[in-house]
Coordinates of N, CA and C in Angstrom, one line a residue:
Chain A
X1 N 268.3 188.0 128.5 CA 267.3 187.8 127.4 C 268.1 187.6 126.1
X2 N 267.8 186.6 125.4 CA 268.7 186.1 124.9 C 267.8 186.4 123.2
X3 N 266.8 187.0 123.5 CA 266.0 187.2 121.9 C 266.5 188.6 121.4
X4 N 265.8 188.7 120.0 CA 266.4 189.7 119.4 C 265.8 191.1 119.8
X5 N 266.6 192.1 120.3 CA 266.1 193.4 121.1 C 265.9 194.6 119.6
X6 N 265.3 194.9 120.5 CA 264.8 196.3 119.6 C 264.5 197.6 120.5
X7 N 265.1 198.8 120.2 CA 265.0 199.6 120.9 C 264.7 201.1 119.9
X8 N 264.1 202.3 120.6 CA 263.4 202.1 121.7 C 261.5 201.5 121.0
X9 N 261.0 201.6 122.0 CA 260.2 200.2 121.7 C 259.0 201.3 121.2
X10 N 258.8 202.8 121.2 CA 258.3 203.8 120.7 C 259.0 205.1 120.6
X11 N 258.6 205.3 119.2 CA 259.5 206.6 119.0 C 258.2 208.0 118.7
X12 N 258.5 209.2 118.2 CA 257.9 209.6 118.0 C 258.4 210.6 117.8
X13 N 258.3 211.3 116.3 CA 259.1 212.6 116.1 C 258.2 213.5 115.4
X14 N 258.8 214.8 114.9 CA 258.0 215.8 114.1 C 258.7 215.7 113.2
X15 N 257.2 216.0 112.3 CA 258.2 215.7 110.1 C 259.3 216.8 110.3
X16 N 260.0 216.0 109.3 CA 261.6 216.8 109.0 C 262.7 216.2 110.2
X17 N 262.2 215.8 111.5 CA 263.4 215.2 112.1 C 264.2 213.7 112.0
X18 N 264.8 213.1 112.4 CA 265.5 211.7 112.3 C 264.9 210.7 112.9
X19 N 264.7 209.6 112.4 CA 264.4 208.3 113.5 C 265.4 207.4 113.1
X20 N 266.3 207.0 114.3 CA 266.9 205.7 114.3 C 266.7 204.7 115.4
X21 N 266.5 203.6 114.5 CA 266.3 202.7 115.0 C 267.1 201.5 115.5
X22 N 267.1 200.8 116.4 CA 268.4 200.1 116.7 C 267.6 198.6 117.0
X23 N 268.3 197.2 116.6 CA 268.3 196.4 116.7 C 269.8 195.4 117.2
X24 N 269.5 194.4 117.5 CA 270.6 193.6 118.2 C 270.3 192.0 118.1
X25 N 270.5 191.7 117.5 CA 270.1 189.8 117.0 C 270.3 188.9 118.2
X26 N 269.5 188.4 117.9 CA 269.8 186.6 118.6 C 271.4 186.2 119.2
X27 N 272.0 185.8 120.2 CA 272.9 185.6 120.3 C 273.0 184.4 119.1
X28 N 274.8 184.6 118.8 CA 274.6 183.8 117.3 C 274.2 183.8 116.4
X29 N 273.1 184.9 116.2 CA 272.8 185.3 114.7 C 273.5 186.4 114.2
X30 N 274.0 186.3 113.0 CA 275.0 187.1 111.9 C 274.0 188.1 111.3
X31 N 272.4 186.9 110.5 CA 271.5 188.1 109.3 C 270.9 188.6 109.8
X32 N 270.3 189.6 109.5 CA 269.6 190.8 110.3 C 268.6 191.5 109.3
X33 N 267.1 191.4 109.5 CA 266.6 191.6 108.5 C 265.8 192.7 109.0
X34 N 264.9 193.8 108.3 CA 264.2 195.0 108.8 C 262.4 195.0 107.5
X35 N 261.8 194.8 108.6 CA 260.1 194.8 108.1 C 259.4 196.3 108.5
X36 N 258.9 196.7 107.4 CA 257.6 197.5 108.0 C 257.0 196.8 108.0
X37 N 255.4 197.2 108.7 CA 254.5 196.7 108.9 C 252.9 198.0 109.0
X38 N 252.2 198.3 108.6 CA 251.2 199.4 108.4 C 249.8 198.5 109.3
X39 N 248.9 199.5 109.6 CA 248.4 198.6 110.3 C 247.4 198.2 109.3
X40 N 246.5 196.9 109.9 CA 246.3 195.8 109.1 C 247.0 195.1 107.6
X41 N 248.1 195.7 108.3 CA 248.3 194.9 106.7 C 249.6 194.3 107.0
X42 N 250.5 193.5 106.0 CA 251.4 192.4 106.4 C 252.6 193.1 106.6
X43 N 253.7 192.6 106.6 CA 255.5 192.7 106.8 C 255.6 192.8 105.4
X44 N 256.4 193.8 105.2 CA 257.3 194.6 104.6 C 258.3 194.4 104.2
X45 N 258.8 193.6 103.5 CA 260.6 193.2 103.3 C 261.2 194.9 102.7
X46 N 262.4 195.4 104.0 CA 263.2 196.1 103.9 C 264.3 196.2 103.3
X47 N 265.4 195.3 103.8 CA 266.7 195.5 104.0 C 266.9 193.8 104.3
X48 N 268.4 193.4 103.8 CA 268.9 192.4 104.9 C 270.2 192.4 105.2
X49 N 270.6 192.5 105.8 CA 272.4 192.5 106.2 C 273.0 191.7 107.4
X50 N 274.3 191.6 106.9 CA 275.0 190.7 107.6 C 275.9 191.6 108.1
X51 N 277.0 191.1 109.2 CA 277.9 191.8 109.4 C 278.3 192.6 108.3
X52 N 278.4 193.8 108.6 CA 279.3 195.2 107.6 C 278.8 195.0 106.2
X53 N 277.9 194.0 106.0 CA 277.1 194.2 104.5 C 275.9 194.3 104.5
X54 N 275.5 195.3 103.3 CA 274.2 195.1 102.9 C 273.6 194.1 101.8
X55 N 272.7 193.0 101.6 CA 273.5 191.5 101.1 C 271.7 192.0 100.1
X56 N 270.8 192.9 100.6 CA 269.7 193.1 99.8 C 269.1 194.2 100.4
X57 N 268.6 195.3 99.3 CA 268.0 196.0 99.9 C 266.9 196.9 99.0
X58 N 266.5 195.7 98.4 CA 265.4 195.8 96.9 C 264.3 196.4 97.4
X59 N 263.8 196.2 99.2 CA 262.7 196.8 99.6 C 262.5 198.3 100.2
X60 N 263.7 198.7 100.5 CA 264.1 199.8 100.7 C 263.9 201.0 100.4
X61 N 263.0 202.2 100.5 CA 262.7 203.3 99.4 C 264.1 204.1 99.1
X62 N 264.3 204.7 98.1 CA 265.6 204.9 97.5 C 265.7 206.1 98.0
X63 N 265.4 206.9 99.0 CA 265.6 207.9 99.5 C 264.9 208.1 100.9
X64 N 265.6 208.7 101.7 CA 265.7 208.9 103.2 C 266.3 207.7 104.0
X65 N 266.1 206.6 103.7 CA 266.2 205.2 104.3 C 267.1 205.1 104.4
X66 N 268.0 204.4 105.4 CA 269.5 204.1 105.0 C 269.6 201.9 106.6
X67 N 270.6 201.8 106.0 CA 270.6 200.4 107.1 C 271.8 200.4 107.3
X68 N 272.6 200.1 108.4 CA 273.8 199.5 108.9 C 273.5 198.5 109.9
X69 N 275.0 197.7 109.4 CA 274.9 196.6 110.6 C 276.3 196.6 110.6
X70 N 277.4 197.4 111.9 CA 278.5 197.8 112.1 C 279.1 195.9 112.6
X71 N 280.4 196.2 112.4 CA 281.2 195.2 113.1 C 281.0 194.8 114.5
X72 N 280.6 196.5 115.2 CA 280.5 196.0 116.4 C 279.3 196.8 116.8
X73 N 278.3 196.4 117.3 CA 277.2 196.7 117.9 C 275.9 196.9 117.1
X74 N 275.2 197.2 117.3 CA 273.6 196.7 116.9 C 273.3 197.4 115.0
X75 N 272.3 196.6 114.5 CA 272.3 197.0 113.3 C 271.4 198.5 113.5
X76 N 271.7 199.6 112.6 CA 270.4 200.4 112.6 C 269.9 200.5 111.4
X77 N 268.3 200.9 111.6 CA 267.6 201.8 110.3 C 267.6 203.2 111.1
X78 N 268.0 204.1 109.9 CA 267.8 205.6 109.8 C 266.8 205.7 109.1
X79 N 266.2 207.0 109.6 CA 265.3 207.8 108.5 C 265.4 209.0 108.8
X80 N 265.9 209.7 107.5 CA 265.9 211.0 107.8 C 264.7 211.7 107.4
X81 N 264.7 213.0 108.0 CA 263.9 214.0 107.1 C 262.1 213.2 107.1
X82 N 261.8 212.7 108.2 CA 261.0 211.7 108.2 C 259.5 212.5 108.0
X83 N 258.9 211.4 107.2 CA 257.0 212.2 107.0 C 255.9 211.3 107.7
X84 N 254.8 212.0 107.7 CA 253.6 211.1 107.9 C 253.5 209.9 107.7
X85 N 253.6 209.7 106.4 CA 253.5 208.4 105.7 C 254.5 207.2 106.5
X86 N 255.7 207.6 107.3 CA 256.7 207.0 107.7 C 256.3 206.1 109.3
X87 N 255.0 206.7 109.3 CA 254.8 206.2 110.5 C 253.8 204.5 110.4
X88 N 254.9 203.6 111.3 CA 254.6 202.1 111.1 C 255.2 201.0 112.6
X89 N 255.0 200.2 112.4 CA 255.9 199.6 113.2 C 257.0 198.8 112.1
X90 N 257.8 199.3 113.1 CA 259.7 198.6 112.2 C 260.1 197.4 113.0
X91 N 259.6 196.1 112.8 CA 260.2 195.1 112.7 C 262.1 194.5 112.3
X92 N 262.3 194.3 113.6 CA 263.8 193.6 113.0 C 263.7 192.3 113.0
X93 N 264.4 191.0 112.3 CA 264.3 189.8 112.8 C 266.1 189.4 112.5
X94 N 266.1 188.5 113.4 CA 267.3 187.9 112.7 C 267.7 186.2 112.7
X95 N 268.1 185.7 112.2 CA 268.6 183.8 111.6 C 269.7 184.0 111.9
X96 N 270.4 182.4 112.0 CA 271.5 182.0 112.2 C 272.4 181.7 110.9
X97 N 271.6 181.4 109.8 CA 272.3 181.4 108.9 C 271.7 181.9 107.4
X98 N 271.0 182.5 107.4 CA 270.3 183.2 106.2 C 269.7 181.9 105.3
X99 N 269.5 182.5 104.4 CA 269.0 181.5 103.1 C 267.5 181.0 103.6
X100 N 267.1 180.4 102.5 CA 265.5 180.5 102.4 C 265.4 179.1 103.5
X101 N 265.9 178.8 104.4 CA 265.1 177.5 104.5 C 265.8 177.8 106.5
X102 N 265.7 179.4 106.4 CA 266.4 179.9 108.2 C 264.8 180.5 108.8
X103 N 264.7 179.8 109.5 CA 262.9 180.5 109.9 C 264.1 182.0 110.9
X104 N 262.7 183.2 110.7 CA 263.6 184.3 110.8 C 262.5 184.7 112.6
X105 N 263.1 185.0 113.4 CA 263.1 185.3 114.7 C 262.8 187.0 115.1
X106 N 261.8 187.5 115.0 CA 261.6 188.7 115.4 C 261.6 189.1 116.8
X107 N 262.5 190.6 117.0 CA 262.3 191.6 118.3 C 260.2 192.1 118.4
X108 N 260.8 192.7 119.2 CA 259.4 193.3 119.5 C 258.7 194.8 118.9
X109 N 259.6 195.0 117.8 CA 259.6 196.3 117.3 C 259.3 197.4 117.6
X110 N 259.5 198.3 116.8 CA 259.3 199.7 117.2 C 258.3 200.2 116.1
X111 N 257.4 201.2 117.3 CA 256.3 201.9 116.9 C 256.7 203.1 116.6
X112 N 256.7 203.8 115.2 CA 257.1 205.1 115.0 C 255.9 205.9 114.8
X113 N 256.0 206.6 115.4 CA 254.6 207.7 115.0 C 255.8 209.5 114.5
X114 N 255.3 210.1 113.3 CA 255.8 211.1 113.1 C 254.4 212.0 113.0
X115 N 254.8 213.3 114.0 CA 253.7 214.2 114.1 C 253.5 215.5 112.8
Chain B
X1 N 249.6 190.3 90.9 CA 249.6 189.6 91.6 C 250.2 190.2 92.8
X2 N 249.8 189.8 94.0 CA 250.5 189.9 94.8 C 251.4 188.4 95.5
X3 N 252.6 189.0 95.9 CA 253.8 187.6 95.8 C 253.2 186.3 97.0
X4 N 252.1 186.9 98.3 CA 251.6 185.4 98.9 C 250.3 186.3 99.4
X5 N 249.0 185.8 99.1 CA 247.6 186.0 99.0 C 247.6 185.2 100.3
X6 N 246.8 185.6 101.3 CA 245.7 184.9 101.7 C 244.3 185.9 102.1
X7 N 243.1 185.4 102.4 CA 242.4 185.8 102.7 C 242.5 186.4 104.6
X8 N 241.7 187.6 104.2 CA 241.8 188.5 105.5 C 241.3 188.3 106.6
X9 N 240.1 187.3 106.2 CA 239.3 187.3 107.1 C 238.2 188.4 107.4
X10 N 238.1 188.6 108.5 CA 238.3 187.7 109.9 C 237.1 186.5 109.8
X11 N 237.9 185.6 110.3 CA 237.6 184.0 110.4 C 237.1 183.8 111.7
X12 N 236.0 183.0 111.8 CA 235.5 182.9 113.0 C 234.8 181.3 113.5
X13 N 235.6 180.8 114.3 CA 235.2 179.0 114.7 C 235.0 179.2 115.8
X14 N 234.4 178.2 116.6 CA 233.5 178.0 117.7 C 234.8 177.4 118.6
X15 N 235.1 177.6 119.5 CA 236.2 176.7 120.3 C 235.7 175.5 120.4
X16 N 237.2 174.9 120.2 CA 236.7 173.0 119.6 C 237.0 172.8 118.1
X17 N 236.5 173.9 117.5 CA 236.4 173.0 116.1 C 238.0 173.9 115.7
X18 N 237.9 173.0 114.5 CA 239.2 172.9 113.4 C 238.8 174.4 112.5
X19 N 240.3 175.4 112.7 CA 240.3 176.4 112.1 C 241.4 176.4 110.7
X20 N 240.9 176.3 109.5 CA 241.8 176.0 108.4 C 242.4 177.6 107.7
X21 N 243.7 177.8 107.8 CA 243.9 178.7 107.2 C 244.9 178.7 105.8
X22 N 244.3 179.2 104.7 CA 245.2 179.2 103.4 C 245.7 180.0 102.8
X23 N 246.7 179.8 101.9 CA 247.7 180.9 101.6 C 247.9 180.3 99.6
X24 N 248.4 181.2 99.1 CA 248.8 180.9 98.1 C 250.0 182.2 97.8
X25 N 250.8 181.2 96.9 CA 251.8 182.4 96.4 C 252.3 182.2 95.0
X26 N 253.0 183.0 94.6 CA 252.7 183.2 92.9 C 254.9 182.7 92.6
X27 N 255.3 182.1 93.2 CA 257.2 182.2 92.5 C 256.7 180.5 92.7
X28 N 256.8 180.4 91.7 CA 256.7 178.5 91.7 C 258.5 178.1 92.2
X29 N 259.3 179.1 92.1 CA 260.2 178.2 92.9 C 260.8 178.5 94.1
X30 N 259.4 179.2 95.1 CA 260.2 179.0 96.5 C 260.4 177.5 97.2
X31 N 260.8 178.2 98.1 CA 261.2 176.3 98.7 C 260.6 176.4 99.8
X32 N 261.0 177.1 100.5 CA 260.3 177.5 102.0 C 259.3 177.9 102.4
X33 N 258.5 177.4 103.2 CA 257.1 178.6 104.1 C 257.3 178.0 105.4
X34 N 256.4 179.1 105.5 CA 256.2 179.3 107.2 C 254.8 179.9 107.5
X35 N 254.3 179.5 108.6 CA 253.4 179.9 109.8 C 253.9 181.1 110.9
X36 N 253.6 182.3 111.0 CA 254.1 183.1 111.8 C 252.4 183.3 112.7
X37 N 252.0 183.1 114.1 CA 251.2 184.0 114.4 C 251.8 185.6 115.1
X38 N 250.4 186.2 114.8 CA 250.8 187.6 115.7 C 249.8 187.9 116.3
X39 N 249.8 188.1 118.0 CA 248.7 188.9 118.6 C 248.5 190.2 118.6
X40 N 247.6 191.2 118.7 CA 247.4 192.5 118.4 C 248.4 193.2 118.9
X41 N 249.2 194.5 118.6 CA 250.0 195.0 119.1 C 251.9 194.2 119.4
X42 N 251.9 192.9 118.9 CA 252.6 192.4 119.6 C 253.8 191.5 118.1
X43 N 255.0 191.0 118.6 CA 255.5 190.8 117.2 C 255.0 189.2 117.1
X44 N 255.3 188.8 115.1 CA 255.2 187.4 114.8 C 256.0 186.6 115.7
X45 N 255.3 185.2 116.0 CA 256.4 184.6 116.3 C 256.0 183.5 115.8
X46 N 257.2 182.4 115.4 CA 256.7 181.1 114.6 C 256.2 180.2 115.0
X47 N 255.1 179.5 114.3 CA 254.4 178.6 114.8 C 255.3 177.3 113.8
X48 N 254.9 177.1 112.8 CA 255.7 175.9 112.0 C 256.5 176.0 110.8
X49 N 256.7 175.5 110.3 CA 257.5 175.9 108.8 C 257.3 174.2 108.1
X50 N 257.2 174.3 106.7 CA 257.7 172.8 105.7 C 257.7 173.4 104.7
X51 N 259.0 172.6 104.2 CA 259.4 172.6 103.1 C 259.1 171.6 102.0
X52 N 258.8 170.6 102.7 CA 258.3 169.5 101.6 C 257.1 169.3 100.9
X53 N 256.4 168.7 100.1 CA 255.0 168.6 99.6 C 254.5 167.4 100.7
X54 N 253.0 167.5 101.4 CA 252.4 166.6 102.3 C 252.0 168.0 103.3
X55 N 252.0 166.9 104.1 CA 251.1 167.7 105.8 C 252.3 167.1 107.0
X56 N 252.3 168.7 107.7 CA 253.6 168.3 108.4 C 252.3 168.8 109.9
X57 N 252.6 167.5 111.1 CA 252.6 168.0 112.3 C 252.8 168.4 113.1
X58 N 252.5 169.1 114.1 CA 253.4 169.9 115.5 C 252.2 169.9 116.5
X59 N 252.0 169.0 117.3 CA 250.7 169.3 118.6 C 249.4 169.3 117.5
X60 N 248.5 170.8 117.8 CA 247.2 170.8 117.2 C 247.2 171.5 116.2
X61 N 249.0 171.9 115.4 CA 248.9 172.2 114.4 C 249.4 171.2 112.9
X62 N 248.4 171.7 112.1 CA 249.0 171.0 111.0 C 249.3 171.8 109.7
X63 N 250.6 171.8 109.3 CA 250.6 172.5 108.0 C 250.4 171.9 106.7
X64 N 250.0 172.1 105.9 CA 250.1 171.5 104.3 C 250.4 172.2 103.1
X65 N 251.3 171.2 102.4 CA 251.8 172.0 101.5 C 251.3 171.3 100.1
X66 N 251.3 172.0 99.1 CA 251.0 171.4 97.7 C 252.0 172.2 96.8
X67 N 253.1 172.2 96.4 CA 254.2 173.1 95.4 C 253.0 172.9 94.1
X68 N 252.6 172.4 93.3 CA 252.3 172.5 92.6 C 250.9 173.3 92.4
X69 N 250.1 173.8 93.2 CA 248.6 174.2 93.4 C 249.4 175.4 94.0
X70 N 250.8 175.6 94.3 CA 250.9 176.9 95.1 C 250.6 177.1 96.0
X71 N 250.1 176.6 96.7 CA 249.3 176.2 98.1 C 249.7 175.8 99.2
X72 N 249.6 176.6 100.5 CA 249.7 176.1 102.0 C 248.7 176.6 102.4
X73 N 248.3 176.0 103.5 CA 247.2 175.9 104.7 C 248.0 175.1 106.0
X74 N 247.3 176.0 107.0 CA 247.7 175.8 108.2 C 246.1 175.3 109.0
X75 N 245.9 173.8 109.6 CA 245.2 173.4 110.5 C 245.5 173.5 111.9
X76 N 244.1 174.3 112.3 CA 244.6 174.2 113.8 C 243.4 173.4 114.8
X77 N 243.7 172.5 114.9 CA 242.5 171.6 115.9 C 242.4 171.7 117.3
X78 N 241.0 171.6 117.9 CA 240.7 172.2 118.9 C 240.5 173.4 119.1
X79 N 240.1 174.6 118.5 CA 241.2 175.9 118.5 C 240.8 175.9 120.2
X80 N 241.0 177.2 120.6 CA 241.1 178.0 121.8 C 240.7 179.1 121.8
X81 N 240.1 179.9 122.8 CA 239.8 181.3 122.3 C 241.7 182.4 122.4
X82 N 242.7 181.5 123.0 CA 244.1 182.0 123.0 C 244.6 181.9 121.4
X83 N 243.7 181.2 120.8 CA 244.3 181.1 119.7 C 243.9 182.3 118.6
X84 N 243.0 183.3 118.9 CA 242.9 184.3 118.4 C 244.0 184.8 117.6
X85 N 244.6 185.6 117.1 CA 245.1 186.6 116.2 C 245.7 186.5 115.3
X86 N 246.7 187.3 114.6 CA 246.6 187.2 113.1 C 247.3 186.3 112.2
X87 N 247.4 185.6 111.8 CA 248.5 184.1 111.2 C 248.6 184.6 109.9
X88 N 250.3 185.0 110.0 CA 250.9 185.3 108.7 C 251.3 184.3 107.8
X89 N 251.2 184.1 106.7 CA 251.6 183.0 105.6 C 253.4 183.8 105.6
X90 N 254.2 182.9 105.5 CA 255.7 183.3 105.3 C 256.3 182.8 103.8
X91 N 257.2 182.9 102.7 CA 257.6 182.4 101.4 C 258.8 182.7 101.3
X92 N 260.5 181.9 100.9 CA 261.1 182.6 100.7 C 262.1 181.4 99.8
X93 N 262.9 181.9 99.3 CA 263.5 180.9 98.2 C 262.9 181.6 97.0
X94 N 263.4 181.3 95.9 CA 262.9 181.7 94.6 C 263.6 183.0 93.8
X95 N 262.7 183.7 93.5 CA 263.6 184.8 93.0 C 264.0 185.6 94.1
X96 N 263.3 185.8 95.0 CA 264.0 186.3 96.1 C 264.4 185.2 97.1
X97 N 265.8 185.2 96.6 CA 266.3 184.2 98.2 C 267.0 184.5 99.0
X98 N 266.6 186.2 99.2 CA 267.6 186.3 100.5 C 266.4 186.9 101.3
X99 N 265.3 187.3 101.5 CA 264.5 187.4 102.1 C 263.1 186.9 102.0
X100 N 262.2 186.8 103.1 CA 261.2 186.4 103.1 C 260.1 187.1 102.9
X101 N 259.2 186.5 102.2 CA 257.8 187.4 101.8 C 256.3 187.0 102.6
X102 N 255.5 188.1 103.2 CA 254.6 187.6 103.6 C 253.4 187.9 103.2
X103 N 252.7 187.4 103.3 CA 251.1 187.4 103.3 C 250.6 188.4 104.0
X104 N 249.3 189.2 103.9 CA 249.0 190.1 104.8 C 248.5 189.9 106.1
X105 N 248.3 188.5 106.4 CA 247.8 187.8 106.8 C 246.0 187.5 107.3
X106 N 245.9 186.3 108.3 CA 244.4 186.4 108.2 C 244.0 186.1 109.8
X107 N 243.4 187.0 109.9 CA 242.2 187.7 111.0 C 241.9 186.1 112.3
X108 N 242.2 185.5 113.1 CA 241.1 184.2 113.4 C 240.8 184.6 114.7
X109 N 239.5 184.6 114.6 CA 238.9 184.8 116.0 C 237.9 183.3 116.4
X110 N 238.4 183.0 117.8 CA 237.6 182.0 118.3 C 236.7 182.0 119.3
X111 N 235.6 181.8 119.2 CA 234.5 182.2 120.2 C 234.1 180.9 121.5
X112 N 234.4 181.3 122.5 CA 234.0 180.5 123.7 C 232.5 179.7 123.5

């Protein structure tokens, strides 16, 4: 399967514990971008990163959140110390070459529920 | 403002007829949009993209763009009752050009 994976495909923790999340792009895709999504309502711009950079991360709440995308293997979102409010589905997508004019390719996300 | 409006719906056409969905967005200088649908539970995936001003086609979809009215709409002719669920408006270019911004999107349901 050659699309962008997302694992695990539901999570579910109690407030105060960790959620990480893992993503793995498109073969050939470098950018790697991360959406919430609440229900009925739209995507979320997160994060975007490229290999070993964070290149934007204006959507990002400035605490607990964090994003990597290592040299070698899959990008993650952390969340520590996680609350109610945290619970969403987390969208990853990723392009071949960024910039406004790369239609962006979404995994299947992950459903986080925090109890 | 919110950065791309559309209406929530839920939208409802008769299968057969033409379901028109529109979007507006407020950075007069993005360059890009897009068409994402999503079925319930399940992720976006792209239906079209244009970047130019006019009406771009693909099968029974048609997108249109107007830069200056701020304006896209997505036509979908014939619909289907498969064609159900939720069609995100996509924007990106502008002040933000390293990510894309969406719409909350809108609701379409099609009845047999």
């Amino acid at each position: 399967n050659a699309g962008v994976m997302q694992n695990p495909r539901h999570l579910v923790r109690r407030r105060g514990q960790e959620a990480r999340l893992r993503c793995s792009p498109m073969k050939g895709h470098s950018h790697v971008y991360w959406y919430r999504q609440l229900p009925e309502e739209g995507l979320k711009f997160m994060v975007y990163l490229q290999k070993e950079n964070i290149i934007d991360e204006s959507g990002m709440p400035k605490e607990r959140f964090s994003a990597e995308f290592p040299k070698e293997g899959p990008s993650i979102l952390r969340i520590q110390q996680v609350v109610r409010g945290d619970s969403a589905a987390y969208f990853c997508a990723s392009s071949q070459t960024g910039g406004a004019n790369s239609p962006l390719h979404f995994g299947n996300g992950t459903r986080l529920t925090v109890t | 403002q919110k950065e791309v409006e559309q209406n929530s719906g839920p939208l409802s056409v008769p299968e057969g007829a033409i379901a028109s969905l529109n979007c507006t967005y407020s950075d007069r200088g993005s360059q890009s949009f897009f068409w994402y649908r999503q079925y319930s539970g399940k992720s976006p995936e792209l239906i079209m993209f244009i970047y130019s001003n006019g009406d771009k086609e693909d099968g029974r979809f048609t997108a249109q763009l107007n830069k200056a009215s701020q304006y896209v709409s997505l036509l979908i002719r014939d619909s289907q009752p498969s064609d159900s669920a939720t069609y995100l408006c996509a924007v990106s270019g502008g002040r933000n050009n390293n990510d894309m911004r969406f719409g909350a999107g809108t609701r379409l349901t099609v009845k047999p």
